[in-house]
Short mmCIF file of C-alpha atoms and ligand atoms in Angstrom, two decimals:
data_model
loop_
_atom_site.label_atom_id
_atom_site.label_comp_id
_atom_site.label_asym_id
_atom_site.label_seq_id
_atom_site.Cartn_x
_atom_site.Cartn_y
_atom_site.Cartn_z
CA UNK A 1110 166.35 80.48 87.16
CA UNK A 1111 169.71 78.84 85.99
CA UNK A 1112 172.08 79.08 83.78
CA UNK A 1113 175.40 78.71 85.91
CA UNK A 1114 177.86 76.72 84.01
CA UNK A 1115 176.99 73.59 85.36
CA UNK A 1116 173.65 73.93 84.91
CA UNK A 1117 171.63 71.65 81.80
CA UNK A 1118 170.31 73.87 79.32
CA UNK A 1119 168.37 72.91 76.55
CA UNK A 1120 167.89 75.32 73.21
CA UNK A 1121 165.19 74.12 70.69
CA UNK A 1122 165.13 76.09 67.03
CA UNK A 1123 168.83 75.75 67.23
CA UNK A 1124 168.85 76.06 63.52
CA UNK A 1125 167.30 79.68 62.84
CA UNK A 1126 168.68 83.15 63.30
CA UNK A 1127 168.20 83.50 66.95
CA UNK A 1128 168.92 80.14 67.68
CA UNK A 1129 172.45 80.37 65.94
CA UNK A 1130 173.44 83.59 68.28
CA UNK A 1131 172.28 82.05 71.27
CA UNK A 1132 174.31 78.61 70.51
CA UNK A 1133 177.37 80.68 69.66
CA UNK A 1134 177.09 83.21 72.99
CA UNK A 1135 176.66 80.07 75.20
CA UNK A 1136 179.32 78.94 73.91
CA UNK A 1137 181.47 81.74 74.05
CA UNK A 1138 180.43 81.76 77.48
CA UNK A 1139 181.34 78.35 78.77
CA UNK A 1140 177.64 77.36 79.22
CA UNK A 1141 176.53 73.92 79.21
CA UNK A 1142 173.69 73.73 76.32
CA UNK A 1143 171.86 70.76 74.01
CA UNK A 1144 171.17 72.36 70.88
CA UNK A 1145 168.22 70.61 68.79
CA UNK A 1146 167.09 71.66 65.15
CA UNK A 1147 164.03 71.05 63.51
CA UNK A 1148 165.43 68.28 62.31
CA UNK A 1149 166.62 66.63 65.33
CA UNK A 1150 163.36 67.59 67.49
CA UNK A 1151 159.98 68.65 65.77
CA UNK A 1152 158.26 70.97 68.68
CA UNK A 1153 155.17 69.26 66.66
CA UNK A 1154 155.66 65.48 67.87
CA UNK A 1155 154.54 65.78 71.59
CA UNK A 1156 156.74 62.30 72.11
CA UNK A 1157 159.68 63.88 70.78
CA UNK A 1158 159.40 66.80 72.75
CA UNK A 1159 159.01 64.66 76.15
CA UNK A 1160 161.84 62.17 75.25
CA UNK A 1161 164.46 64.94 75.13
CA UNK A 1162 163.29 67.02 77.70
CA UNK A 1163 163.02 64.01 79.88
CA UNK A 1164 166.78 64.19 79.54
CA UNK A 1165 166.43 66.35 82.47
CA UNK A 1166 167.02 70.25 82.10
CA UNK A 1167 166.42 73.12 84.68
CA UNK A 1168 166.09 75.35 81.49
CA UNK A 1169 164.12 74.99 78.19
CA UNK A 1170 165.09 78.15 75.31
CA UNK A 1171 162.59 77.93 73.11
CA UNK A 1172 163.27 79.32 69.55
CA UNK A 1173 161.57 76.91 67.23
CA UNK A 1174 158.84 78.81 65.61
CA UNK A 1175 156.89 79.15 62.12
CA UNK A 1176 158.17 82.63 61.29
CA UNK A 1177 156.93 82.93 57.70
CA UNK A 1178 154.09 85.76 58.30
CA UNK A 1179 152.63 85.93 55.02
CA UNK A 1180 152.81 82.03 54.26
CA UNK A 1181 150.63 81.76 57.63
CA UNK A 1182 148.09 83.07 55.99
CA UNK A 1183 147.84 80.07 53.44
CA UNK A 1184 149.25 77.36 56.24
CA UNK A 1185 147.17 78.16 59.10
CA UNK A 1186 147.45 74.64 60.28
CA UNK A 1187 150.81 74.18 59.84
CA UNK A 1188 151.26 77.69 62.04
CA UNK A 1189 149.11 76.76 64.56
CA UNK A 1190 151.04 73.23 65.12
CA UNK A 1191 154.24 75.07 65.74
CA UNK A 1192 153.63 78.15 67.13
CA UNK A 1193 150.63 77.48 69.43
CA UNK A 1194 150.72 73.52 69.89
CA UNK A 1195 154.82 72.83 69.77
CA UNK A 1196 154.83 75.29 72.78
CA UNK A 1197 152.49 73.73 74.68
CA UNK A 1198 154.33 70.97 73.88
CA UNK A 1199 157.50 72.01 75.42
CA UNK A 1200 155.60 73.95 78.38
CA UNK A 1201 154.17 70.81 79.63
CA UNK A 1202 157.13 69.32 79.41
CA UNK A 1203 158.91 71.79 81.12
CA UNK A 1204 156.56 71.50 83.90
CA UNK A 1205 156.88 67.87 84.49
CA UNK A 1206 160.46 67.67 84.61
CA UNK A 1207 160.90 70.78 86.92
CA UNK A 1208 162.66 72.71 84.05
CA UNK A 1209 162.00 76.39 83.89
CA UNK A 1210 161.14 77.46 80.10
CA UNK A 1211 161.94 80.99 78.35
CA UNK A 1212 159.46 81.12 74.91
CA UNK A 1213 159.87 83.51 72.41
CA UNK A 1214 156.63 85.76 70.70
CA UNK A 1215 156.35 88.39 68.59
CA UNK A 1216 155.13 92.57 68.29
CA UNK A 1217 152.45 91.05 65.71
CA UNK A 1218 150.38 89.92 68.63
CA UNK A 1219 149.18 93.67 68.70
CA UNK A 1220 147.36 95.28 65.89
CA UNK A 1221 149.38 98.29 65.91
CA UNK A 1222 146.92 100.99 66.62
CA UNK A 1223 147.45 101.77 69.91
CA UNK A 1224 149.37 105.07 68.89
CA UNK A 1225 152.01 104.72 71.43
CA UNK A 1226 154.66 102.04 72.82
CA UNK A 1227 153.16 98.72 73.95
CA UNK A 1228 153.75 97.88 77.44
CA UNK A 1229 153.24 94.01 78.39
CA UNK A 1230 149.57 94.43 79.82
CA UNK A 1231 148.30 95.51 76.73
CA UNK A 1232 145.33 93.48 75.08
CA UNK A 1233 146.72 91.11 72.38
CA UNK A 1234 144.90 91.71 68.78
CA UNK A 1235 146.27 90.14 66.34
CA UNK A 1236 145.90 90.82 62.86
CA UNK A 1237 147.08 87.90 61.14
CA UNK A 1238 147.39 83.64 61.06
CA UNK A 1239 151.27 84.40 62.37
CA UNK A 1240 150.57 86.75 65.29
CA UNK A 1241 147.04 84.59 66.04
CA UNK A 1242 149.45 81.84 66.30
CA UNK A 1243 152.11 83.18 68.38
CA UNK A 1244 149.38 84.88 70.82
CA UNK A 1245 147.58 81.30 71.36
CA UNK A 1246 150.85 79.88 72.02
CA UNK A 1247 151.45 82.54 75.01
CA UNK A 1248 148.99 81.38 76.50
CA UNK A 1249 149.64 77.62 76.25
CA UNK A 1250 152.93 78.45 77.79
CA UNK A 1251 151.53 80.46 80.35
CA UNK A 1252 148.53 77.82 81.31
CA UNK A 1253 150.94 74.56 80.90
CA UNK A 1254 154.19 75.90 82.77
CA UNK A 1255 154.29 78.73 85.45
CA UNK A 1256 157.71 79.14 85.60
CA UNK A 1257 158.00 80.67 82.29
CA UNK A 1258 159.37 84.02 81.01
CA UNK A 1259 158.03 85.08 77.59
CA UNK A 1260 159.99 87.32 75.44
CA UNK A 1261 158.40 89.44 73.20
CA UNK A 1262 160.87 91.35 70.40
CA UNK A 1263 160.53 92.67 67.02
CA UNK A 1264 162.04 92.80 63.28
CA UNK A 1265 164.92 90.47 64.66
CA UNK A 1266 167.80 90.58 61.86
CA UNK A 1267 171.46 88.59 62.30
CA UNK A 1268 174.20 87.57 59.94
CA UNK A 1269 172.54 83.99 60.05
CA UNK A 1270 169.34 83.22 58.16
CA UNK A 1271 166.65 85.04 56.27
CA UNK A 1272 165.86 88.61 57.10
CA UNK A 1273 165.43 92.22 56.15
CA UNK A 1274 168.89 93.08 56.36
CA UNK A 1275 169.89 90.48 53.80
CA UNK A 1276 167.00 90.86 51.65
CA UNK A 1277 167.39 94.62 51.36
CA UNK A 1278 171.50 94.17 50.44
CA UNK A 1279 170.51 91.15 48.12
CA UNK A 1280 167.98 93.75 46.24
CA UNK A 1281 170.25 96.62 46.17
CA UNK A 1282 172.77 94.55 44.16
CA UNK A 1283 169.83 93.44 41.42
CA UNK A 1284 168.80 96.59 41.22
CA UNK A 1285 169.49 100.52 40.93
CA UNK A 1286 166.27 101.38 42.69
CA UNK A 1287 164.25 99.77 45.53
CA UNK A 1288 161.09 100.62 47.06
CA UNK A 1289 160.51 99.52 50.91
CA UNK A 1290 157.33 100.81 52.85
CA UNK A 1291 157.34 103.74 55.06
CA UNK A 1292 154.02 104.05 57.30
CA UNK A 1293 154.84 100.77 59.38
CA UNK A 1294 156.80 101.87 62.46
CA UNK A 1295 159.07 99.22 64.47
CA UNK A 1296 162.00 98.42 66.50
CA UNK A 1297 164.60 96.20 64.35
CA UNK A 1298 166.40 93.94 66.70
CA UNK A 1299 169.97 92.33 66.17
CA UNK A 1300 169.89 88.71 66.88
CA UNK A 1301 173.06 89.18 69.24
CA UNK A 1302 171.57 91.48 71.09
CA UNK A 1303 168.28 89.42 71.66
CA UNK A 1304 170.52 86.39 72.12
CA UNK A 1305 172.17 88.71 74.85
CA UNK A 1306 168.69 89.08 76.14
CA UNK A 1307 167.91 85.39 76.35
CA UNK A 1308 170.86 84.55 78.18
CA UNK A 1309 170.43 87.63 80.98
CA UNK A 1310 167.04 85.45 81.65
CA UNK A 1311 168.59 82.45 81.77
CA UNK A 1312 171.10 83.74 84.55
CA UNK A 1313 168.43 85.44 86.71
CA UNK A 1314 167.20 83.55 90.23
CA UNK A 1315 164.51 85.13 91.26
CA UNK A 1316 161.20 83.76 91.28
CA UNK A 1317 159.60 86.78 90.91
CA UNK A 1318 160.74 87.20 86.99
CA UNK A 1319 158.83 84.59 85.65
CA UNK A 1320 156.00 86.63 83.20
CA UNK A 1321 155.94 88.44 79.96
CA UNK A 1322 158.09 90.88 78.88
CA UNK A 1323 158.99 93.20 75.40
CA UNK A 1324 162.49 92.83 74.41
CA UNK A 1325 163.65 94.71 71.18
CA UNK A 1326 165.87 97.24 70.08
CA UNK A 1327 166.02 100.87 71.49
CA UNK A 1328 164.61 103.07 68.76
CA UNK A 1329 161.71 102.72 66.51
CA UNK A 1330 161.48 103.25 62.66
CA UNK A 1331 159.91 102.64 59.46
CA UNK A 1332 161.00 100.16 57.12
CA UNK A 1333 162.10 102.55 55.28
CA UNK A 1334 164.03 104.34 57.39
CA UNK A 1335 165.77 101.18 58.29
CA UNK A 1336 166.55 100.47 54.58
CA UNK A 1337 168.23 103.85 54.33
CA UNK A 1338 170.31 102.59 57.57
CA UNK A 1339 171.46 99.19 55.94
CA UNK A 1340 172.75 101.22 52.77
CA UNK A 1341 174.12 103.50 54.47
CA UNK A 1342 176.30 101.82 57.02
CA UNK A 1343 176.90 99.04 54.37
CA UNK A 1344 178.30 102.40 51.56
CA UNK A 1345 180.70 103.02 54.51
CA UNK A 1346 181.68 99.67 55.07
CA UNK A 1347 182.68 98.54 51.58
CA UNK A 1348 182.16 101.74 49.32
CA UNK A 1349 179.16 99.86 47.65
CA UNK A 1350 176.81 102.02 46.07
CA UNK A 1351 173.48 102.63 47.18
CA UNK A 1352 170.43 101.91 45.24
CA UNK A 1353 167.63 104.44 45.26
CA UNK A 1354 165.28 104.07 47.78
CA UNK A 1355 161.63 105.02 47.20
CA UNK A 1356 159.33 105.40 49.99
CA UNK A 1357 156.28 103.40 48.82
CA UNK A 1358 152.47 103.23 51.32
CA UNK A 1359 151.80 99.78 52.86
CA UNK A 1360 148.67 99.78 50.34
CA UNK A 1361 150.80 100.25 46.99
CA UNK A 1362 152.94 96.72 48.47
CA UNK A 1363 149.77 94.25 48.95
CA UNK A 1364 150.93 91.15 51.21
CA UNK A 1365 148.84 87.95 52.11
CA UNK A 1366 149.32 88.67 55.89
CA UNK A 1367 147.97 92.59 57.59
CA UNK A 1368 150.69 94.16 59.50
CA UNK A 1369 150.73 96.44 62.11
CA UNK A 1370 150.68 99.86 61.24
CA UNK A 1371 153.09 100.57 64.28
CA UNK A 1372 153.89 97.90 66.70
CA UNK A 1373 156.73 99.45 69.21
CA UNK A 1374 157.37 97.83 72.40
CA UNK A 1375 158.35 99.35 76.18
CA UNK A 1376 161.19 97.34 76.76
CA UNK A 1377 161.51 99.13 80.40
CA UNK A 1378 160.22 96.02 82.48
CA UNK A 1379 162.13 94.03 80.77
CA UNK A 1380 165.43 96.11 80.84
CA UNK A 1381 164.73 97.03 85.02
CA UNK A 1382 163.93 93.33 85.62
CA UNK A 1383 166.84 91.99 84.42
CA UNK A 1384 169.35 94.69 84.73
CA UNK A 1385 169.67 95.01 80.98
CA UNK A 1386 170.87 97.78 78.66
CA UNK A 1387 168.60 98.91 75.88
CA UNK A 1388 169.50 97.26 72.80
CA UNK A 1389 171.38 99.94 70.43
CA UNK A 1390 170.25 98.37 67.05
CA UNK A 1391 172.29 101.01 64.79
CA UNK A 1392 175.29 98.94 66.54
CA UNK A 1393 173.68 95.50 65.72
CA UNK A 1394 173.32 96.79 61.92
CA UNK A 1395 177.35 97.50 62.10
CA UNK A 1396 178.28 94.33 63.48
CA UNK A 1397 176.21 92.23 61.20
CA UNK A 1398 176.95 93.97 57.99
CA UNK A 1399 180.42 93.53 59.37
CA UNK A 1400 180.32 89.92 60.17
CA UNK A 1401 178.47 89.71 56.68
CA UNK A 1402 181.16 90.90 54.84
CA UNK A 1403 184.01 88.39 56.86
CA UNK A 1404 181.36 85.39 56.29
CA UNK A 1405 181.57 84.06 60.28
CA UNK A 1406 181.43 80.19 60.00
CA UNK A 1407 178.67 78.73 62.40
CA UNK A 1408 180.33 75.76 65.12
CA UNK A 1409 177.34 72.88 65.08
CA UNK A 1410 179.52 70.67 67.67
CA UNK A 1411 177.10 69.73 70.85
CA UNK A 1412 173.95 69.15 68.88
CA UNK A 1413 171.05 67.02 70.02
N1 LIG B 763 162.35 87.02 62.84
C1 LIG B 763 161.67 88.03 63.35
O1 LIG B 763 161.66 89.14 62.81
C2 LIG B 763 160.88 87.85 64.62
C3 LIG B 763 160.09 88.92 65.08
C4 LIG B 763 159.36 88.75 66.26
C5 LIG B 763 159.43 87.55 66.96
N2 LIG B 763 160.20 86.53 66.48
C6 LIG B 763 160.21 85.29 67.24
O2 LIG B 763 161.54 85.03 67.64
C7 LIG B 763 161.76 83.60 67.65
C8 LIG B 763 162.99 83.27 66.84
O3 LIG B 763 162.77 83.69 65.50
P1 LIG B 763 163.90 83.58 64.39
O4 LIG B 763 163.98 84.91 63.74
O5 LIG B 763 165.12 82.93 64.93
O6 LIG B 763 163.14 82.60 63.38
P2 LIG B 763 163.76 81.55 62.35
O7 LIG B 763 165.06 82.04 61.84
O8 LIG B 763 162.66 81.28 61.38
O9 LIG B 763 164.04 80.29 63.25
C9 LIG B 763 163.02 79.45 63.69
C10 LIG B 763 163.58 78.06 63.73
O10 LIG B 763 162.54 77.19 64.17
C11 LIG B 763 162.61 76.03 63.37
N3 LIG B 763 161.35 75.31 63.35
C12 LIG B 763 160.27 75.52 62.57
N4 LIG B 763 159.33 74.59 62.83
C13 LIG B 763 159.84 73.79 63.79
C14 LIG B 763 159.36 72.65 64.45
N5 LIG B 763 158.16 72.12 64.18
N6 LIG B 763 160.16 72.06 65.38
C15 LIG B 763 161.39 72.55 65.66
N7 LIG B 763 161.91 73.62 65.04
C16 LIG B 763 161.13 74.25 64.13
C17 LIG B 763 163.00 76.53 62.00
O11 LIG B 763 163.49 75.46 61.22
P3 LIG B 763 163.29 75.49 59.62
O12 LIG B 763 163.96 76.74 59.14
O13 LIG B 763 163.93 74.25 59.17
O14 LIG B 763 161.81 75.53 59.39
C18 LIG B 763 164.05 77.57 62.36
O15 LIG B 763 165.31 76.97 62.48
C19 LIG B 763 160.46 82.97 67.16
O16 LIG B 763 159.68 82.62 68.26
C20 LIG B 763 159.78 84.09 66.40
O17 LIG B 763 158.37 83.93 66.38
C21 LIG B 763 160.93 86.66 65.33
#
């Protein structure tokens, strides 16, 4: 694969929270990237999808995605078109134009019951519209382009966008006391670190990486657990006070979309394969809640 500094790289979903750390590290890196929004390329308009990527890259990022799990439920069309359709989209592109493609997909293409870590060769099952979605548009990728990498992660959170982290801070300052479910297990992911992830994939040239891998951060928890992190680190950080947390059973917090009870991935293949460090998420929380608290401004120069 690419991804030397003259090489054409392409990121799509420029304008969400991985997108964002991806655009910045290239950057920061001296890589040579288009970066397109929604607004500037909808993965859903096949022509729109060819026209740029007719513009002739050796790499395609995919980020664009329909992330809202429980809205999925009621939008299954809508979720479909993005998430299963958009990345065929971009996979046949891909494959016509010679560019490689590196697609992102989610832990809710498992149902969570397996009782340990999932390793790549699992069976998909998903439980919901969202993970449904995201496991049909594997396999477009996979049947429309072969040289594809798939990147499976988790609970992604960054200083840009919507996510736990910021939801559970917002929350603590409306209110003294917060209840956050405790039987769903997980690995949270910083967006930096995934962004890291990305761009290790992007700079490997072997032909034999192209597949499916996990890609998340190092240790698993509960929601809960994780809550008690972000107050924890964020007390330190600016002497905030805590709210109290109550640990609450996914049944007594009914949401449109299932989720799974525990959906850890093996990130081993993934972290052999491309030479990669596990992801220390604890870290990721620090940096975030740092860069949170200084307000980073986001560069949108080099846009498509
Ligand atoms: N967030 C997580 O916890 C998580 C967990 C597991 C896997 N993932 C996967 O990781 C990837 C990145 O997720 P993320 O957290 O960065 O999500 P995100 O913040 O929701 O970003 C997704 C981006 O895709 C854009 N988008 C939506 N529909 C589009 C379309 N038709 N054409 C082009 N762009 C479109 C969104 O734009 P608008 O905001 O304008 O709609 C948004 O900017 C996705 O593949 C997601 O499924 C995420």
């Amino acid at each position: 694969m690419p991804a030397g500094r003259q090489d054409k790289i392409l990121l799509l979903g420029g304008g969400g929270q991985l997108g964002c750390e991806v655009e910045q590290l290239a950057r920061a890196r001296g890589l040579s990237m288009t970066v397109a929004t929604r607004e500037t390329v909808d993965i859903t308009h096949r022509l729109a999808v060819r026209s740029v990527i007719d513009q002739g890259y050796s790499l395609v990022i995919n980020t664009a995605a329909f992330t809202a799990v429980d809205r999925a439920e009621m939008e299954e069309g809508r979720a479909l078109a993005v998430n299963r359709d958009g990345a065929g989209f971009v996979a046949e592109a891909c494959r016509d134009t010679g560019a490689a493609m590196v697609h992102l997909s989610t832990d809710y293409v498992f149902d969570g019951t397996k009782g340990s870590a999932y390793v790549e060769t699992d069976p998909v099952s998903p439980l919901g519209v969202y993970g449904r979605s995201k496991a049909a548009g594997e396999d477009s990728v996979r049947q429309a382009c072969p040289r594809h990498v798939i990147l499976r992660t988790s609970w992604v959170f960054g200083a840009q966008g919507s996510n736990f982290v910021k939801t559970m801070l917002r929350l603590g300052r409306e209110r003294g006391e917060v209840s956050v479910v405790a039987d769903q297990l997980g690995c949270p992911t910083p967006a930096l670190g995934l962004a890291t992830a990305v761009l290790a994939v992007a700079a490997s040239s072997s032909d034999d990486d192209w597949g499916t891998y996990h890609c998340c951060g190092n240790e698993r928890t509960t929601w809960f657990d994780f809550a008690q992190a972000i107050f924890a680190e964020q007390s330190a950080l600016t002497g905030e006070t805590a709210p109290k947390l109550h640990p609450i059973a996914t049944e007594d917090y009914p949401t449109a979309a299932k989720r799974p009870p525990d959906s850890t991935l093996d990130c081993l293949a993934f972290q052999a394969r491309f030479r990669q460090q596990p992801i220390d998420w604890r870290q990721g929380l620090r940096d975030v809640l740092r860069e949170l608290q200084g307000g980073r401004q986001v560069a949108s120069a080099g846009r498509a």
